[in-house]
Coordinates of C-alpha atoms in Angstrom, one line a residue:
X631 CA -30.5 45.7 10.7
X632 CA -28.4 45.8 7.6
X633 CA -25.6 48.4 7.4
X634 CA -25.1 50.5 4.4
X635 CA -21.5 51.4 3.5
X636 CA -22.4 54.1 1.1
X637 CA -22.0 57.8 1.9
X638 CA -23.8 58.4 5.2
X639 CA -24.3 61.6 7.3
X640 CA -21.0 62.4 9.1
X641 CA -18.7 60.7 6.6
X642 CA -17.9 64.0 4.8
X643 CA -17.4 65.7 8.1
X644 CA -14.8 63.1 9.1
X645 CA -13.1 63.3 5.7
X646 CA -12.6 67.0 6.4
X647 CA -11.4 66.3 10.0
X648 CA -8.9 63.7 8.9
X649 CA -7.7 66.0 6.1
X650 CA -7.0 68.9 8.4
X651 CA -5.4 67.0 11.3
X652 CA -2.2 65.0 11.1
X653 CA -2.3 61.2 11.4
X654 CA -0.3 59.7 14.3
X655 CA 3.2 58.5 13.3
X656 CA 2.3 55.0 14.6
X657 CA -0.8 54.7 12.3
X658 CA 0.8 52.6 9.5
X659 CA 2.6 50.3 12.0
X660 CA -0.5 49.7 14.0
X661 CA -2.5 49.1 10.9
X662 CA 0.0 46.4 9.8
X663 CA 0.0 44.8 13.2
X664 CA -3.8 44.7 13.3
X665 CA -4.1 43.2 9.8
X666 CA -1.5 40.5 10.7
X667 CA -3.3 39.8 14.0
X668 CA -6.7 39.4 12.3
X669 CA -5.2 37.2 9.5
X670 CA -3.5 35.0 12.1
X671 CA -6.7 34.2 13.8
X672 CA -8.7 33.8 10.6
X673 CA -6.2 31.1 9.6
X674 CA -5.5 29.5 12.9
X675 CA -9.0 29.7 14.5
X676 CA -11.6 30.5 11.9
X677 CA -14.4 30.7 14.5
X678 CA -12.5 33.0 16.8
X679 CA -14.2 36.2 17.6
X680 CA -12.1 39.4 18.1
X681 CA -13.1 42.3 20.3
X682 CA -11.7 45.8 19.8
X683 CA -11.6 47.2 23.3
X684 CA -11.0 51.0 23.6
X685 CA -9.8 52.2 26.9
X686 CA -8.6 55.3 28.9
X687 CA -9.0 59.0 28.3
X688 CA -8.0 61.1 25.3
X689 CA -6.0 64.3 25.6
X690 CA -6.7 67.6 23.9
X691 CA -3.3 69.4 23.3
X692 CA -3.2 73.2 23.6
X693 CA 0.0 73.5 21.6
X694 CA 1.5 71.8 18.6
X695 CA 4.7 71.2 20.6
X696 CA 2.6 70.0 23.5
X697 CA 3.4 71.1 27.0
X698 CA -0.2 71.6 28.2
X699 CA -3.3 69.6 27.4
X700 CA -6.9 69.0 28.6
X701 CA -7.6 65.5 30.1
X702 CA -10.2 63.6 31.9
X703 CA -10.3 61.3 34.9
X704 CA -10.3 58.0 33.1
X705 CA -7.4 55.6 34.1
X706 CA -8.7 52.8 31.8
X707 CA -10.0 50.5 34.6
X708 CA -13.2 49.5 32.8
X709 CA -11.3 48.7 29.5
X710 CA -8.4 46.8 31.1
X711 CA -10.6 44.7 33.3
X712 CA -13.1 44.0 30.5
X713 CA -10.2 42.9 28.2
X714 CA -9.3 40.1 30.7
X715 CA -12.9 38.8 30.8
X716 CA -13.1 38.9 27.0
X717 CA -10.0 36.7 26.9
X718 CA -11.5 34.4 29.5
X719 CA -14.7 34.2 27.3
X720 CA -12.6 33.0 24.3
X721 CA -12.2 36.2 22.4
X722 CA -8.9 37.6 21.0
X723 CA -8.6 41.2 22.0
X724 CA -7.2 44.3 20.2
X725 CA -6.6 46.7 23.1
X726 CA -6.6 50.3 21.9
X727 CA -5.5 52.2 25.0
X728 CA -4.4 55.6 26.2
X729 CA -0.6 55.4 26.6
X730 CA 0.3 54.8 30.3
X731 CA -3.2 53.9 31.3
X732 CA -4.0 50.5 32.9
X733 CA -3.3 47.4 30.9
X734 CA -4.8 43.9 31.2
X735 CA -3.1 41.8 33.9
X736 CA -0.5 44.4 34.9
X737 CA -3.4 46.6 36.2
X738 CA -3.4 44.5 39.4
X739 CA -0.1 46.0 40.3
X740 CA 0.7 49.1 38.3
X741 CA -1.8 51.3 39.9
X742 CA -1.9 49.5 43.3
X743 CA -2.1 51.4 46.5
X744 CA 1.1 49.5 47.4
X745 CA 4.3 50.3 45.7
X746 CA 5.2 47.4 43.4
X747 CA 8.3 46.7 45.5
X748 CA 6.1 46.0 48.5
X749 CA 5.1 42.7 46.7
X750 CA 8.7 41.5 46.8
X751 CA 11.3 40.7 49.4
X752 CA 14.9 39.4 49.5
X753 CA 15.1 35.6 49.8
X754 CA 16.1 34.5 53.3
X755 CA 19.3 32.7 52.3
X756 CA 22.7 33.1 50.8
X757 CA 21.7 33.2 47.1
X758 CA 20.7 36.9 47.0
X759 CA 17.4 36.2 45.2
X760 CA 14.4 38.5 45.1
X761 CA 11.1 36.6 45.5
X762 CA 7.4 37.5 45.7
X763 CA 6.2 37.8 49.3
X764 CA 4.3 34.7 50.4
X765 CA 0.9 36.4 51.0
X766 CA 0.9 37.6 47.3
X767 CA 2.1 34.5 45.6
X768 CA -1.2 32.7 44.9
X769 CA -2.9 35.7 43.3
X770 CA 0.2 36.7 41.4
X771 CA 0.6 33.2 40.1
X772 CA -3.0 33.3 38.7
X773 CA -2.5 36.6 37.0
X774 CA 0.8 35.5 35.6
X775 CA -0.7 32.3 34.2
X776 CA -3.5 34.1 32.5
X777 CA -1.1 36.7 31.0
X778 CA 1.3 34.0 29.7
X779 CA -1.6 32.0 28.2
X780 CA -2.8 35.1 26.3
X781 CA 0.7 35.9 25.2
X782 CA 1.5 32.3 24.1
X783 CA -1.6 32.1 22.0
X784 CA -1.3 35.6 20.5
X785 CA -4.7 36.6 21.9
X786 CA -3.8 40.1 22.9
X787 CA -2.6 43.0 20.8
X788 CA -1.8 46.2 22.7
X789 CA -1.9 49.5 20.7
X790 CA -1.5 52.9 22.4
X791 CA -2.8 56.4 21.6
X792 CA -2.6 59.7 23.3
X793 CA -4.7 62.5 21.8
X794 CA -8.3 62.4 20.7
X795 CA -7.1 62.8 17.0
X796 CA -4.8 59.9 17.4
X797 CA -7.7 57.9 18.7
X798 CA -10.1 58.7 15.9
X799 CA -7.4 57.9 13.2
X800 CA -6.7 54.6 14.9
X801 CA -10.3 53.6 15.4
X802 CA -11.1 54.1 11.7
X803 CA -8.0 52.2 10.6
X804 CA -8.6 49.3 13.0
X805 CA -12.3 49.0 12.1
X806 CA -11.5 48.8 8.4
X807 CA -8.7 46.3 9.1
X808 CA -11.3 44.1 10.9
X809 CA -13.6 44.0 7.9
X810 CA -12.7 40.3 7.1
X811 CA -14.1 39.2 10.5
X812 CA -17.7 40.2 9.6
X813 CA -20.1 39.3 12.3
X814 CA -17.3 37.9 14.5
X815 CA -16.0 41.4 15.3
X816 CA -17.2 43.2 18.4
X817 CA -16.5 46.8 19.3
X818 CA -16.4 47.6 23.0
X819 CA -16.0 51.4 23.2
X820 CA -15.0 52.0 26.8
X821 CA -12.6 54.9 26.1
X822 CA -13.6 58.3 27.5
X823 CA -13.4 60.3 24.3
X824 CA -13.1 64.1 24.5
X825 CA -16.1 66.1 23.3
X826 CA -14.1 69.2 22.3
X827 CA -10.7 69.9 20.7
X828 CA -8.6 72.8 19.2
X829 CA -8.2 72.6 15.4
X830 CA -4.6 72.5 14.3
X831 CA -4.8 75.8 12.4
X832 CA -5.8 77.6 15.7
X833 CA -3.3 75.8 17.9
X834 CA -0.3 77.6 19.3
X835 CA 3.0 76.3 17.9
X836 CA 5.0 76.8 21.1
X837 CA 4.3 76.7 24.8
X838 CA 1.6 79.2 25.8
X839 CA 3.3 81.8 28.1
X840 CA 1.7 82.4 31.4
X841 CA 2.8 86.0 31.7
X842 CA 3.1 89.0 29.3
X843 CA 6.6 90.3 29.7
X844 CA 7.1 93.8 28.2
X845 CA 10.3 95.7 28.5
X846 CA 9.5 98.2 31.3
X847 CA 6.2 99.9 31.7
X848 CA 3.5 99.5 34.3
X849 CA 2.2 96.2 32.9
X850 CA 5.5 94.4 32.9
X851 CA 5.2 90.8 34.2
X852 CA 1.4 91.1 34.7
X853 CA -0.5 87.8 34.7
X854 CA -3.1 87.3 32.0
X855 CA -6.1 85.2 31.4
X856 CA -6.1 82.2 29.1
X857 CA -9.2 82.0 27.0
X858 CA -9.6 78.8 24.9
X859 CA -12.2 78.3 22.2
X860 CA -12.9 74.6 21.6
X861 CA -14.6 73.1 18.6
X862 CA -16.8 69.9 19.0
X863 CA -15.2 66.6 18.1
X864 CA -17.2 65.1 15.2
X865 CA -19.5 62.3 16.5
X866 CA -17.9 59.2 15.2
X867 CA -20.3 56.5 16.4
X868 CA -22.8 56.7 13.5
X869 CA -19.9 56.7 11.0
X870 CA -18.4 53.7 12.7
X871 CA -21.8 51.9 12.5
X872 CA -22.6 52.7 8.9
X873 CA -19.2 53.0 7.2
X874 CA -16.1 51.8 9.1
X875 CA -17.2 48.6 11.0
X876 CA -17.7 45.2 9.4
X877 CA -21.2 44.4 8.3
X878 CA -22.9 42.4 11.0
X879 CA -20.4 43.2 13.8
X880 CA -21.6 44.0 17.3
X881 CA -21.1 47.6 18.5
X882 CA -21.3 48.5 22.2
X883 CA -20.9 52.0 23.6
X884 CA -21.0 53.5 27.1
X885 CA -22.9 56.4 28.6
X886 CA -21.6 57.9 31.8
X887 CA -23.8 60.3 33.7
X888 CA -23.7 61.9 37.2
X889 CA -27.5 62.6 37.5
X890 CA -29.5 59.4 38.2
X891 CA -32.6 61.0 36.6
X892 CA -30.9 61.4 33.2
X893 CA -29.0 58.1 32.8
X894 CA -31.6 55.8 31.2
X895 CA -33.1 58.5 29.0
X896 CA -29.7 59.6 27.7
X897 CA -28.7 56.0 27.0
X898 CA -31.9 55.5 25.0
X899 CA -31.3 58.7 23.0
X900 CA -27.8 57.6 22.1
X901 CA -29.0 54.2 20.9
X902 CA -31.7 55.8 18.8
X903 CA -29.4 58.4 17.3
X904 CA -26.5 56.1 16.4
X905 CA -28.4 52.9 15.6
X906 CA -25.8 50.5 17.1
X907 CA -26.5 47.4 19.2
X908 CA -26.2 48.2 22.9
X909 CA -25.6 51.2 25.2
X910 CA -24.2 50.3 28.7
X911 CA -25.2 53.1 31.0
X912 CA -23.4 53.8 34.3
X913 CA -23.4 56.5 37.0
X914 CA -20.1 58.0 38.1
X915 CA -20.7 57.1 41.7
X916 CA -22.0 53.5 41.2
X917 CA -20.1 52.4 38.1
X918 CA -18.1 49.7 39.9
X919 CA -21.2 48.1 41.2
X920 CA -24.0 48.4 38.6
X921 CA -24.7 49.1 35.0
X922 CA -27.8 49.1 32.8
X923 CA -28.0 47.5 29.3
X924 CA -30.2 49.5 26.9
X925 CA -31.1 47.6 23.7
X926 CA -33.1 48.5 20.6
X927 CA -36.1 46.4 21.6
X928 CA -36.7 48.8 24.5
X929 CA -35.2 46.7 27.2
X930 CA -33.7 48.1 30.4
X931 CA -31.6 45.4 32.0
X932 CA -29.6 46.1 35.2
X933 CA -26.6 44.1 36.2
X934 CA -25.6 44.5 39.9
X935 CA -22.8 43.1 42.1
X936 CA -24.3 41.7 45.2
X937 CA -23.9 44.0 48.2
X938 CA -21.7 41.5 50.1
X939 CA -19.3 41.3 47.2
X940 CA -18.9 44.9 46.2
X941 CA -15.4 46.2 46.1
X942 CA -14.5 49.3 48.1
X943 CA -14.5 52.6 46.2
X944 CA -13.4 56.0 47.4
X945 CA -15.7 57.8 45.0
X946 CA -18.6 55.3 45.3
X947 CA -21.9 56.2 46.9
X948 CA -23.8 53.0 47.9
X949 CA -27.0 54.9 48.6
X950 CA -27.3 55.7 44.9
X951 CA -27.3 52.1 43.8
X952 CA -30.7 51.5 42.1
X953 CA -31.6 55.2 42.0
X954 CA -31.2 55.5 38.2
X955 CA -33.6 52.6 37.5
X956 CA -36.5 54.2 35.7
X957 CA -38.9 51.3 34.8
X958 CA -40.6 49.1 37.3
X959 CA -40.5 46.2 34.9
X960 CA -36.7 46.5 34.4
X961 CA -34.9 43.2 34.5
X962 CA -32.1 42.5 36.9
X963 CA -29.1 40.2 36.8
X964 CA -27.4 39.5 40.2
X965 CA -24.9 36.8 39.6
X966 CA -22.0 35.4 41.5
X967 CA -18.7 35.7 39.6
X968 CA -15.2 37.2 39.5
X969 CA -11.9 35.6 39.0
X970 CA -8.6 37.2 39.6
X971 CA -9.2 40.0 42.1
X972 CA -10.8 40.1 45.5
X973 CA -14.4 40.9 45.8
X974 CA -16.3 40.9 42.5
X975 CA -15.8 43.1 39.4
X976 CA -18.9 44.3 37.5
X977 CA -17.1 43.3 34.3
X978 CA -17.4 39.7 35.3
X979 CA -21.1 40.2 34.8
X980 CA -20.9 42.5 31.7
X981 CA -18.7 40.4 29.4
X982 CA -20.5 37.0 29.7
X983 CA -23.8 38.8 29.0
X984 CA -22.3 40.4 25.9
X985 CA -20.9 37.1 24.7
X986 CA -24.4 35.6 24.9
X987 CA -25.9 38.5 23.0
X988 CA -23.1 38.3 20.4
X989 CA -23.8 34.6 19.9
X990 CA -27.5 35.3 19.5
X991 CA -26.7 38.0 16.9
X992 CA -24.5 35.6 14.9
X993 CA -26.9 32.7 15.0
X994 CA -30.1 34.6 14.4
X995 CA -29.0 37.7 12.6
X996 CA -29.4 41.3 13.7

């Protein structure tokens, strides 16, 4: 499929959105960093592929001087984990992440059930050193080695965002900056993007007060309801496909559902509507153990972690594994894998499959 970069449906809508909402202060800096990152790899490794991985949730501020905001549950686990496997597969990675969400490599410790200090102890000697506890040294050494390798070879660029508007400005800017990569660019849109927002002209300037305080009177200090009218965030995926992204690049989105009966159909609808390359569908309760690849040729391909290697999940429901599968002829991929963490991460199946698909697209055309 060839992509037209002329005026497409949605472009005018985004022009208005970007005109009415302020760009993040970091936009020009991040744009310069991305252009330099892309140019470095074009010159040093002409065949290097670069994946833009988006990760974490997006906030919706309720006030211009933000005290309160709407958020979602995403901590950035999928994005941070996937970034590591992209690096392992030979990609350079631009990691566009929600500020303070999980990061590649440090994710193993930053949101651990243990306090980070539990991984360390005072050295048993007179030199007053602090050392990693013996039982954690092997794993921490592996993580540290992978991180240092990525850092030494300038393979990982970390760029934060906070609000949904920040995210959209950054995504457009980064996609345009990746134009010189052409078909070697891959977009892995794992961020949980808010569907609704408050336009700037309707947003309160100062903190919304929780009580109406009038001088005297029967209603003094009475609590009041907070009613918020939200507008839909413009759907960016079609514009990314047809206007922002490099021609020939691979674009992957995610579809999260809670109802097994809806997952495959909703993923197919998204692929048809936005005309990109792949939708990865996952259920909220089984997302750590299985995903489905929905492609434009009508394929439904399930990737599942073998039961014996599934990680523990507080929110997971094992009885729902396989319940979203709609077609009897659906393909399955049950492979061994995983590197850094105990058990097996579903991303260790997802990323190698994507790399194969990306290679096929480059060699045979879309």
